[in-house]
PDB file of C-alpha atoms in Angstrom:
ATOM      1  CA  MET H   1       0.284  -0.275  -0.349  1.00  0.00           C
ATOM      2  CA  ASN H   2       2.944   2.427   0.861  1.00  0.00           C
ATOM      3  CA  SER H   3       4.441   1.560  -3.341  1.00  0.00           C
ATOM      4  CA  ARG H   4       1.213   2.876  -4.778  1.00  0.00           C
ATOM      5  CA  LYS H   5       1.260   6.171  -2.165  1.00  0.00           C
ATOM      6  CA  LYS H   6       4.806   6.720  -3.374  1.00  0.00           C
ATOM      7  CA  SER H   7       4.074   5.745  -7.023  1.00  0.00           C
ATOM      8  CA  PHE H   8       0.696   7.673  -7.110  1.00  0.00           C
ATOM      9  CA  SER H   9       2.585  10.734  -5.295  1.00  0.00           C
ATOM     10  CA  LYS H  10       5.576  10.581  -7.702  1.00  0.00           C
ATOM     11  CA  ARG H  11       3.488  10.923 -10.534  1.00  0.00           C
ATOM     12  CA  LEU H  12       1.373  13.791  -9.539  1.00  0.00           C
ATOM     13  CA  LEU H  13       4.670  15.713  -8.966  1.00  0.00           C
ATOM     14  CA  TYR H  14       5.754  14.843 -12.059  1.00  0.00           C
ATOM     15  CA  VAL H  15       2.170  15.821 -13.809  1.00  0.00           C
ATOM     16  CA  ILE H  16       2.844  19.272 -11.473  1.00  0.00           C
ATOM     17  CA  LEU H  17       6.233  19.888 -12.495  1.00  0.00           C
ATOM     18  CA  VAL H  18       5.359  19.324 -16.380  1.00  0.00           C
ATOM     19  CA  LEU H  19       2.277  21.444 -15.875  1.00  0.00           C
ATOM     20  CA  TYR H  20       4.797  24.590 -14.546  1.00  0.00           C
ATOM     21  CA  ALA H  21       7.593  23.625 -17.750  1.00  0.00           C
ATOM     22  CA  VAL H  22       4.957  23.951 -20.142  1.00  0.00           C
ATOM     23  CA  THR H  23       3.212  27.462 -18.387  1.00  0.00           C
ATOM     24  CA  THR H  24       6.655  28.792 -17.785  1.00  0.00           C
ATOM     25  CA  LEU H  25       7.724  27.711 -21.408  1.00  0.00           C
ATOM     26  CA  VAL H  26       4.893  28.734 -23.975  1.00  0.00           C
ATOM     27  CA  PRO H  27       4.892  32.671 -23.466  1.00  0.00           C
ATOM     28  CA  PHE H  28       8.637  32.079 -24.195  1.00  0.00           C
ATOM     29  CA  LEU H  29       8.520  30.470 -26.850  1.00  0.00           C
ATOM     30  CA  TRP H  30       5.821  32.615 -28.483  1.00  0.00           C
ATOM     31  CA  ALA H  31       7.578  35.728 -27.746  1.00  0.00           C
ATOM     32  CA  LEU H  32      10.712  34.356 -29.635  1.00  0.00           C
ATOM     33  CA  SER H  33       8.156  33.204 -32.350  1.00  0.00           C
ATOM     34  CA  SER H  34       7.292  36.560 -32.388  1.00  0.00           C
ATOM     35  CA  SER H  35      10.500  38.012 -32.922  1.00  0.00           C
ATOM     36  CA  PHE H  36      10.225  37.283 -36.370  1.00  0.00           C
ATOM     37  CA  LYS H  37       7.149  38.016 -37.322  1.00  0.00           C
ATOM     38  CA  THR H  38       5.983  41.149 -38.793  1.00  0.00           C
ATOM     39  CA  LEU H  39       3.756  43.688 -36.599  1.00  0.00           C
ATOM     40  CA  GLU H  40       0.557  42.986 -38.124  1.00  0.00           C
ATOM     41  CA  GLU H  41       0.631  39.179 -37.645  1.00  0.00           C
ATOM     42  CA  ILE H  42       1.089  40.147 -34.003  1.00  0.00           C
ATOM     43  CA  ILE H  43      -1.763  42.457 -33.500  1.00  0.00           C
ATOM     44  CA  SER H  44      -4.030  39.954 -35.930  1.00  0.00           C
ATOM     45  CA  GLY H  45      -4.672  38.352 -32.616  1.00  0.00           C
ATOM     46  CA  THR H  46      -3.872  34.614 -34.073  1.00  0.00           C
ATOM     47  CA  MET H  47      -1.569  32.349 -31.426  1.00  0.00           C
ATOM     48  CA  ASN H  48       0.464  30.812 -33.894  1.00  0.00           C
ATOM     49  CA  PHE H  49       4.086  29.823 -32.969  1.00  0.00           C
ATOM     50  CA  ILE H  50       5.317  29.189 -36.412  1.00  0.00           C
ATOM     51  CA  PRO H  51       5.481  32.774 -38.376  1.00  0.00           C
ATOM     52  CA  LYS H  52       3.360  32.784 -41.776  1.00  0.00           C
ATOM     53  CA  ASN H  53       6.312  35.341 -43.153  1.00  0.00           C
ATOM     54  CA  PHE H  54       9.445  34.747 -41.291  1.00  0.00           C
ATOM     55  CA  THR H  55      12.127  37.922 -40.951  1.00  0.00           C
ATOM     56  CA  LEU H  56      14.807  39.106 -39.614  1.00  0.00           C
ATOM     57  CA  ALA H  57      13.959  42.746 -40.035  1.00  0.00           C
ATOM     58  CA  ASN H  58      13.008  43.272 -36.523  1.00  0.00           C
ATOM     59  CA  TYR H  59      16.830  42.361 -35.327  1.00  0.00           C
ATOM     60  CA  GLN H  60      18.174  44.194 -37.935  1.00  0.00           C
ATOM     61  CA  GLN H  61      16.096  47.658 -37.116  1.00  0.00           C
ATOM     62  CA  ILE H  62      17.249  47.053 -33.322  1.00  0.00           C
ATOM     63  CA  PHE H  63      20.714  46.620 -34.045  1.00  0.00           C
ATOM     64  CA  VAL H  64      21.306  48.652 -37.806  1.00  0.00           C
ATOM     65  CA  GLU H  65      18.424  51.423 -37.377  1.00  0.00           C
ATOM     66  CA  GLN H  66      17.918  51.909 -33.939  1.00  0.00           C
ATOM     67  CA  ASP H  67      21.443  53.827 -33.113  1.00  0.00           C
ATOM     68  CA  LEU H  68      21.122  53.471 -29.224  1.00  0.00           C
ATOM     69  CA  PHE H  69      20.307  49.999 -28.856  1.00  0.00           C
ATOM     70  CA  PRO H  70      23.596  48.586 -28.931  1.00  0.00           C
ATOM     71  CA  ARG H  71      24.769  51.574 -26.467  1.00  0.00           C
ATOM     72  CA  TRP H  72      21.769  50.492 -24.537  1.00  0.00           C
ATOM     73  CA  LEU H  73      23.269  46.885 -24.188  1.00  0.00           C
ATOM     74  CA  LEU H  74      26.885  48.030 -23.715  1.00  0.00           C
ATOM     75  CA  ASN H  75      25.185  50.129 -20.677  1.00  0.00           C
ATOM     76  CA  SER H  76      23.038  47.187 -19.040  1.00  0.00           C
ATOM     77  CA  LEU H  77      26.334  45.018 -19.682  1.00  0.00           C
ATOM     78  CA  ILE H  78      28.624  47.269 -18.026  1.00  0.00           C
ATOM     79  CA  ILE H  79      26.551  48.013 -14.607  1.00  0.00           C
ATOM     80  CA  ALA H  80      25.822  44.583 -14.237  1.00  0.00           C
ATOM     81  CA  VAL H  81      29.033  42.775 -14.586  1.00  0.00           C
ATOM     82  CA  ILE H  82      31.005  45.607 -12.892  1.00  0.00           C
ATOM     83  CA  GLY H  83      28.126  45.587  -9.808  1.00  0.00           C
ATOM     84  CA  THR H  84      27.988  41.978  -9.418  1.00  0.00           C
ATOM     85  CA  LEU H  85      31.797  41.363  -9.550  1.00  0.00           C
ATOM     86  CA  LEU H  86      31.520  44.033  -6.596  1.00  0.00           C
ATOM     87  CA  ASN H  87      29.036  42.828  -4.535  1.00  0.00           C
ATOM     88  CA  ILE H  88      30.977  39.027  -4.866  1.00  0.00           C
ATOM     89  CA  ILE H  89      33.954  40.357  -3.170  1.00  0.00           C
ATOM     90  CA  PHE H  90      31.721  42.652  -0.911  1.00  0.00           C
ATOM     91  CA  ASN H  91      29.153  40.713   0.056  1.00  0.00           C
ATOM     92  CA  SER H  92      31.165  37.800   0.734  1.00  0.00           C
ATOM     93  CA  MET H  93      34.461  39.684   2.607  1.00  0.00           C
ATOM     94  CA  ALA H  94      31.493  41.291   5.022  1.00  0.00           C
ATOM     95  CA  GLY H  95      29.781  37.751   5.372  1.00  0.00           C
ATOM     96  CA  TYR H  96      33.224  35.829   6.402  1.00  0.00           C
ATOM     97  CA  ALA H  97      34.062  38.918   8.841  1.00  0.00           C
ATOM     98  CA  LEU H  98      30.744  38.645  11.039  1.00  0.00           C
ATOM     99  CA  ALA H  99      30.863  34.523  10.601  1.00  0.00           C
ATOM    100  CA  ARG H 100      34.610  34.345  11.433  1.00  0.00           C
ATOM    101  CA  LEU H 101      36.209  37.680  12.955  1.00  0.00           C
ATOM    102  CA  ALA H 102      35.678  38.865  16.834  1.00  0.00           C
ATOM    103  CA  PHE H 103      35.481  43.129  16.438  1.00  0.00           C
ATOM    104  CA  PRO H 104      33.678  45.789  18.783  1.00  0.00           C
ATOM    105  CA  GLY H 105      30.282  46.668  17.415  1.00  0.00           C
ATOM    106  CA  LYS H 106      29.673  42.732  15.405  1.00  0.00           C
ATOM    107  CA  LYS H 107      26.623  42.095  16.864  1.00  0.00           C
ATOM    108  CA  ALA H 108      25.216  45.172  16.776  1.00  0.00           C
ATOM    109  CA  LEU H 109      26.134  45.897  13.269  1.00  0.00           C
ATOM    110  CA  PHE H 110      24.258  42.027  12.296  1.00  0.00           C
ATOM    111  CA  ILE H 111      21.518  43.819  13.772  1.00  0.00           C
ATOM    112  CA  ILE H 112      21.586  46.949  11.705  1.00  0.00           C
ATOM    113  CA  ILE H 113      22.186  44.681   8.233  1.00  0.00           C
ATOM    114  CA  LEU H 114      18.922  42.499   9.500  1.00  0.00           C
ATOM    115  CA  ALA H 115      17.130  45.899   9.699  1.00  0.00           C
ATOM    116  CA  VAL H 116      18.008  46.699   6.555  1.00  0.00           C
ATOM    117  CA  LEU H 117      16.636  43.384   4.864  1.00  0.00           C
ATOM    118  CA  MET H 118      13.461  44.952   6.370  1.00  0.00           C
ATOM    119  CA  ILE H 119      13.271  48.537   4.628  1.00  0.00           C
ATOM    120  CA  PRO H 120      11.398  48.267   1.448  1.00  0.00           C
ATOM    121  CA  ALA H 121      13.702  50.187  -1.417  1.00  0.00           C
ATOM    122  CA  GLN H 122      10.908  52.192  -2.539  1.00  0.00           C
ATOM    123  CA  VAL H 123      11.512  54.204   0.896  1.00  0.00           C
ATOM    124  CA  THR H 124      15.238  55.148   0.140  1.00  0.00           C
ATOM    125  CA  MET H 125      14.731  56.153  -3.552  1.00  0.00           C
ATOM    126  CA  ILE H 126      13.940  59.584  -2.541  1.00  0.00           C
ATOM    127  CA  PRO H 127      17.141  59.698  -0.600  1.00  0.00           C
ATOM    128  CA  ASN H 128      19.381  58.138  -3.029  1.00  0.00           C
ATOM    129  CA  TYR H 129      18.342  60.221  -5.676  1.00  0.00           C
ATOM    130  CA  LEU H 130      19.366  63.393  -3.399  1.00  0.00           C
ATOM    131  CA  ILE H 131      22.567  62.067  -2.692  1.00  0.00           C
ATOM    132  CA  LEU H 132      23.395  60.998  -5.812  1.00  0.00           C
ATOM    133  CA  LYS H 133      22.323  64.858  -7.142  1.00  0.00           C
ATOM    134  CA  GLU H 134      24.294  66.140  -4.344  1.00  0.00           C
ATOM    135  CA  LEU H 135      27.619  64.055  -5.602  1.00  0.00           C
ATOM    136  CA  GLY H 136      27.260  64.957  -9.432  1.00  0.00           C
ATOM    137  CA  TRP H 137      26.564  61.027 -10.470  1.00  0.00           C
ATOM    138  CA  LEU H 138      23.226  61.347 -12.355  1.00  0.00           C
ATOM    139  CA  ASN H 139      23.627  59.946 -15.876  1.00  0.00           C
ATOM    140  CA  SER H 140      26.474  57.700 -14.802  1.00  0.00           C
ATOM    141  CA  TYR H 141      27.575  54.431 -14.291  1.00  0.00           C
ATOM    142  CA  GLN H 142      28.851  54.982 -10.222  1.00  0.00           C
ATOM    143  CA  GLY H 143      25.556  56.610  -9.812  1.00  0.00           C
ATOM    144  CA  MET H 144      24.275  53.004 -10.549  1.00  0.00           C
ATOM    145  CA  ILE H 145      27.340  50.445  -8.897  1.00  0.00           C
ATOM    146  CA  VAL H 146      28.180  52.358  -6.231  1.00  0.00           C
ATOM    147  CA  PRO H 147      24.680  52.404  -4.496  1.00  0.00           C
ATOM    148  CA  ALA H 148      24.354  48.570  -5.204  1.00  0.00           C
ATOM    149  CA  MET H 149      27.509  47.314  -4.764  1.00  0.00           C
ATOM    150  CA  VAL H 150      26.776  45.397  -1.121  1.00  0.00           C
ATOM    151  CA  ASN H 151      23.230  43.865  -0.820  1.00  0.00           C
ATOM    152  CA  ALA H 152      22.391  43.004   2.681  1.00  0.00           C
ATOM    153  CA  THR H 153      20.226  39.978   2.121  1.00  0.00           C
ATOM    154  CA  PHE H 154      23.754  38.335   0.263  1.00  0.00           C
ATOM    155  CA  ILE H 155      25.597  39.454   3.121  1.00  0.00           C
ATOM    156  CA  PHE H 156      23.277  37.436   5.477  1.00  0.00           C
ATOM    157  CA  MET H 157      23.677  34.641   3.339  1.00  0.00           C
ATOM    158  CA  MET H 158      27.328  34.272   3.277  1.00  0.00           C
ATOM    159  CA  ARG H 159      27.875  34.576   6.792  1.00  0.00           C
ATOM    160  CA  GLN H 160      25.241  31.634   7.211  1.00  0.00           C
ATOM    161  CA  PHE H 161      27.634  29.848   4.264  1.00  0.00           C
ATOM    162  CA  PHE H 162      30.471  30.686   6.588  1.00  0.00           C
ATOM    163  CA  ILE H 163      29.367  29.799   9.970  1.00  0.00           C
ATOM    164  CA  ASN H 164      29.190  26.420   8.368  1.00  0.00           C
ATOM    165  CA  PHE H 165      32.381  26.345   6.580  1.00  0.00           C
ATOM    166  CA  PRO H 166      35.030  23.784   7.835  1.00  0.00           C
ATOM    167  CA  LYS H 167      37.581  25.531  10.463  1.00  0.00           C
ATOM    168  CA  GLU H 168      39.888  23.215  10.137  1.00  0.00           C
ATOM    169  CA  LEU H 169      40.459  24.023   6.930  1.00  0.00           C
ATOM    170  CA  GLU H 170      41.386  27.681   7.718  1.00  0.00           C
ATOM    171  CA  GLU H 171      43.708  26.264  10.766  1.00  0.00           C
ATOM    172  CA  ALA H 172      45.430  24.176   8.078  1.00  0.00           C
ATOM    173  CA  ALA H 173      46.013  27.421   5.727  1.00  0.00           C
ATOM    174  CA  GLN H 174      47.035  29.134   8.978  1.00  0.00           C
ATOM    175  CA  LEU H 175      49.347  26.813   9.780  1.00  0.00           C
ATOM    176  CA  ASP H 176      51.039  27.104   6.620  1.00  0.00           C
ATOM    177  CA  GLY H 177      52.264  30.422   7.234  1.00  0.00           C
ATOM    178  CA  LEU H 178      48.751  32.138   4.999  1.00  0.00           C
ATOM    179  CA  SER H 179      47.301  35.765   6.393  1.00  0.00           C
ATOM    180  CA  ARG H 180      43.837  35.847   6.631  1.00  0.00           C
ATOM    181  CA  LEU H 181      43.049  37.398   3.739  1.00  0.00           C
ATOM    182  CA  GLY H 182      45.347  34.709   2.220  1.00  0.00           C
ATOM    183  CA  ILE H 183      42.999  32.035   3.639  1.00  0.00           C
ATOM    184  CA  PHE H 184      40.083  33.780   2.375  1.00  0.00           C
ATOM    185  CA  PHE H 185      40.843  34.988  -1.293  1.00  0.00           C
ATOM    186  CA  LYS H 186      43.052  31.292  -1.660  1.00  0.00           C
ATOM    187  CA  VAL H 187      40.994  28.798   0.654  1.00  0.00           C
ATOM    188  CA  VAL H 188      37.376  29.975   1.584  1.00  0.00           C
ATOM    189  CA  LEU H 189      36.552  31.489  -1.721  1.00  0.00           C
ATOM    190  CA  PRO H 190      37.285  28.972  -4.465  1.00  0.00           C
ATOM    191  CA  LEU H 191      35.621  26.658  -1.839  1.00  0.00           C
ATOM    192  CA  ALA H 192      32.471  28.721  -2.018  1.00  0.00           C
ATOM    193  CA  LYS H 193      31.878  28.337  -5.254  1.00  0.00           C
ATOM    194  CA  PRO H 194      28.013  26.765  -5.176  1.00  0.00           C
ATOM    195  CA  ALA H 195      27.559  30.152  -3.017  1.00  0.00           C
ATOM    196  CA  LEU H 196      29.099  32.439  -4.882  1.00  0.00           C
ATOM    197  CA  ALA H 197      27.512  30.825  -7.872  1.00  0.00           C
ATOM    198  CA  ALA H 198      24.013  31.795  -6.395  1.00  0.00           C
ATOM    199  CA  GLN H 199      25.096  34.882  -5.649  1.00  0.00           C
ATOM    200  CA  ALA H 200      26.291  35.805  -8.654  1.00  0.00           C
ATOM    201  CA  ILE H 201      23.359  34.953 -11.014  1.00  0.00           C
ATOM    202  CA  PHE H 202      20.714  36.338  -8.162  1.00  0.00           C
ATOM    203  CA  VAL H 203      22.410  39.780  -8.516  1.00  0.00           C
ATOM    204  CA  PHE H 204      23.010  39.799 -12.055  1.00  0.00           C
ATOM    205  CA  MET H 205      19.225  39.501 -12.671  1.00  0.00           C
ATOM    206  CA  GLY H 206      18.965  41.878 -10.020  1.00  0.00           C
ATOM    207  CA  PHE H 207      20.795  44.690 -11.972  1.00  0.00           C
ATOM    208  CA  TRP H 208      19.639  43.584 -15.504  1.00  0.00           C
ATOM    209  CA  ASN H 209      16.307  44.131 -14.706  1.00  0.00           C
ATOM    210  CA  ASP H 210      16.178  46.640 -12.909  1.00  0.00           C
ATOM    211  CA  PHE H 211      13.801  49.296 -14.438  1.00  0.00           C
ATOM    212  CA  MET H 212      12.990  51.771 -11.508  1.00  0.00           C
ATOM    213  CA  ARG H 213      16.536  53.028 -10.288  1.00  0.00           C
ATOM    214  CA  PRO H 214      17.796  53.121 -13.779  1.00  0.00           C
ATOM    215  CA  LEU H 215      14.609  55.142 -14.539  1.00  0.00           C
ATOM    216  CA  ILE H 216      15.427  57.730 -11.677  1.00  0.00           C
ATOM    217  CA  VAL H 217      19.387  58.207 -12.324  1.00  0.00           C
ATOM    218  CA  MET H 218      19.933  58.088 -16.278  1.00  0.00           C
ATOM    219  CA  THR H 219      17.621  60.896 -17.660  1.00  0.00           C
ATOM    220  CA  ASP H 220      19.856  61.068 -20.809  1.00  0.00           C
ATOM    221  CA  THR H 221      19.093  58.559 -23.090  1.00  0.00           C
ATOM    222  CA  GLU H 222      22.401  57.498 -24.244  1.00  0.00           C
ATOM    223  CA  MET H 223      23.159  56.412 -20.239  1.00  0.00           C
ATOM    224  CA  TYR H 224      19.557  54.312 -20.603  1.00  0.00           C
ATOM    225  CA  THR H 225      19.675  50.521 -19.636  1.00  0.00           C
ATOM    226  CA  LEU H 226      17.976  47.950 -22.054  1.00  0.00           C
ATOM    227  CA  PRO H 227      14.846  48.043 -19.756  1.00  0.00           C
ATOM    228  CA  LEU H 228      14.574  51.416 -20.207  1.00  0.00           C
ATOM    229  CA  GLY H 229      15.426  51.015 -23.788  1.00  0.00           C
ATOM    230  CA  LEU H 230      12.459  48.562 -24.648  1.00  0.00           C
ATOM    231  CA  ASN H 231      10.005  51.037 -22.740  1.00  0.00           C
ATOM    232  CA  THR H 232      10.715  53.609 -25.462  1.00  0.00           C
ATOM    233  CA  PHE H 233       9.236  51.158 -28.028  1.00  0.00           C
ATOM    234  CA  LYS H 234       5.897  51.704 -26.643  1.00  0.00           C
ATOM    235  CA  GLY H 235       3.979  55.033 -27.674  1.00  0.00           C
ATOM    236  CA  GLN H 236       1.152  56.341 -26.881  1.00  0.00           C
ATOM    237  CA  TYR H 237      -0.607  55.248 -29.859  1.00  0.00           C
ATOM    238  CA  VAL H 238       1.139  52.334 -31.189  1.00  0.00           C
ATOM    239  CA  SER H 239       3.173  49.776 -29.741  1.00  0.00           C
ATOM    240  CA  TYR H 240       6.123  47.651 -31.997  1.00  0.00           C
ATOM    241  CA  TRP H 241       5.294  44.329 -30.163  1.00  0.00           C
ATOM    242  CA  ASN H 242       7.525  42.959 -33.216  1.00  0.00           C
ATOM    243  CA  TYR H 243      10.602  45.495 -32.096  1.00  0.00           C
ATOM    244  CA  ILE H 244       9.915  44.386 -28.820  1.00  0.00           C
ATOM    245  CA  MET H 245       9.930  40.853 -28.742  1.00  0.00           C
ATOM    246  CA  ALA H 246      13.389  41.054 -31.081  1.00  0.00           C
ATOM    247  CA  ALA H 247      15.052  43.245 -28.453  1.00  0.00           C
ATOM    248  CA  SER H 248      13.848  41.105 -25.528  1.00  0.00           C
ATOM    249  CA  MET H 249      15.395  38.179 -27.232  1.00  0.00           C
ATOM    250  CA  VAL H 250      18.218  40.091 -26.472  1.00  0.00           C
ATOM    251  CA  PHE H 251      17.713  40.866 -23.336  1.00  0.00           C
ATOM    252  CA  THR H 252      17.062  37.558 -21.950  1.00  0.00           C
ATOM    253  CA  LEU H 253      20.240  35.965 -23.905  1.00  0.00           C
ATOM    254  CA  PRO H 254      22.825  36.706 -21.253  1.00  0.00           C
ATOM    255  CA  VAL H 255      20.616  36.004 -18.193  1.00  0.00           C
ATOM    256  CA  LEU H 256      20.376  32.334 -20.112  1.00  0.00           C
ATOM    257  CA  LEU H 257      24.263  32.456 -20.624  1.00  0.00           C
ATOM    258  CA  LEU H 258      25.237  33.203 -17.435  1.00  0.00           C
ATOM    259  CA  TYR H 259      22.722  30.361 -15.554  1.00  0.00           C
ATOM    260  CA  GLY H 260      24.201  27.738 -18.608  1.00  0.00           C
ATOM    261  CA  PHE H 261      27.922  28.859 -17.156  1.00  0.00           C
ATOM    262  CA  PHE H 262      27.349  28.639 -13.344  1.00  0.00           C
ATOM    263  CA  ASN H 263      24.816  25.909 -13.456  1.00  0.00           C
ATOM    264  CA  ARG H 264      26.909  23.007 -12.354  1.00  0.00           C
ATOM    265  CA  TYR H 265      28.016  25.080  -9.082  1.00  0.00           C
ATOM    266  CA  PHE H 266      24.123  26.960  -8.651  1.00  0.00           C
ATOM    267  CA  ILE H 267      22.517  23.099  -8.501  1.00  0.00           C
ATOM    268  CA  LYS H 268      24.574  22.315  -5.862  1.00  0.00           C
ATOM    269  CA  GLY H 269      22.823  24.578  -3.516  1.00  0.00           C
ATOM    270  CA  ILE H 270      24.906  26.823  -0.922  1.00  0.00           C
ATOM    271  CA  SER H 271      25.503  23.752   1.442  1.00  0.00           C
ATOM    272  CA  PHE H 272      28.875  22.698   2.199  1.00  0.00           C
ATOM    273  CA  THR H 273      30.105  19.220   3.175  1.00  0.00           C
ATOM    274  CA  GLY H 274      33.638  19.930   3.951  1.00  0.00           C
ATOM    275  CA  GLY H 275      34.627  16.492   1.708  1.00  0.00           C
ATOM    276  CA  LYS H 276      37.462  18.386  -0.772  1.00  0.00           C
TER     277      LYS H 276
END
């Protein structure tokens, strides 16, 4: 009887997963198909996944005739890549310090970090804008990167990871003559790849998909990121959905490549067994 229940539960789980996969995949496939359709075919309302009149004109339009699209893509890449690298370094260093080092105010600092997690980002938008204005960082890369180069959520995540990190490995490295920084960069970080991969994916997606902060910081169209640039294809009376779909596919590609690159680390989760 128990084996029948387990078999039924397993089948039910597979059915749910398949339905979820189909629900997630169908809109993406339709968007991919629409990126090769004409505007007239898209707005006709037919839900065909194979374009009747296959065309590459949409991609030609956004890359060749839309002069600013490559610049928007470059802006997004610069902000997302540099912002992700800085987050990985500083969040990991802060998490390691909170997990391993003893210093005055450590508990108070940790409580402050937890309190920051409870503050909605919308509350800090106006203060951040006023600070950036005083610094002269509006319409600049540093205006987008510096305020977001640390993240309380991932500081907390890395702290929890390093708390469970085997101290024996650090003690062995210390006996070999490594300093605290040497231990962190040569021993701890290389063995923290699952946690770093998870952090990199989520932080990159946060920068890549961000719409509100660029909308506030960037007013010059040349400094737009891709989410803002996509919005320019929507007019008051006409929305060019064929260009939006083509740009959306280009917009999705870096995230898919990032996940494909970090997938082997990401699927391991953020647990560490200390077996290596």
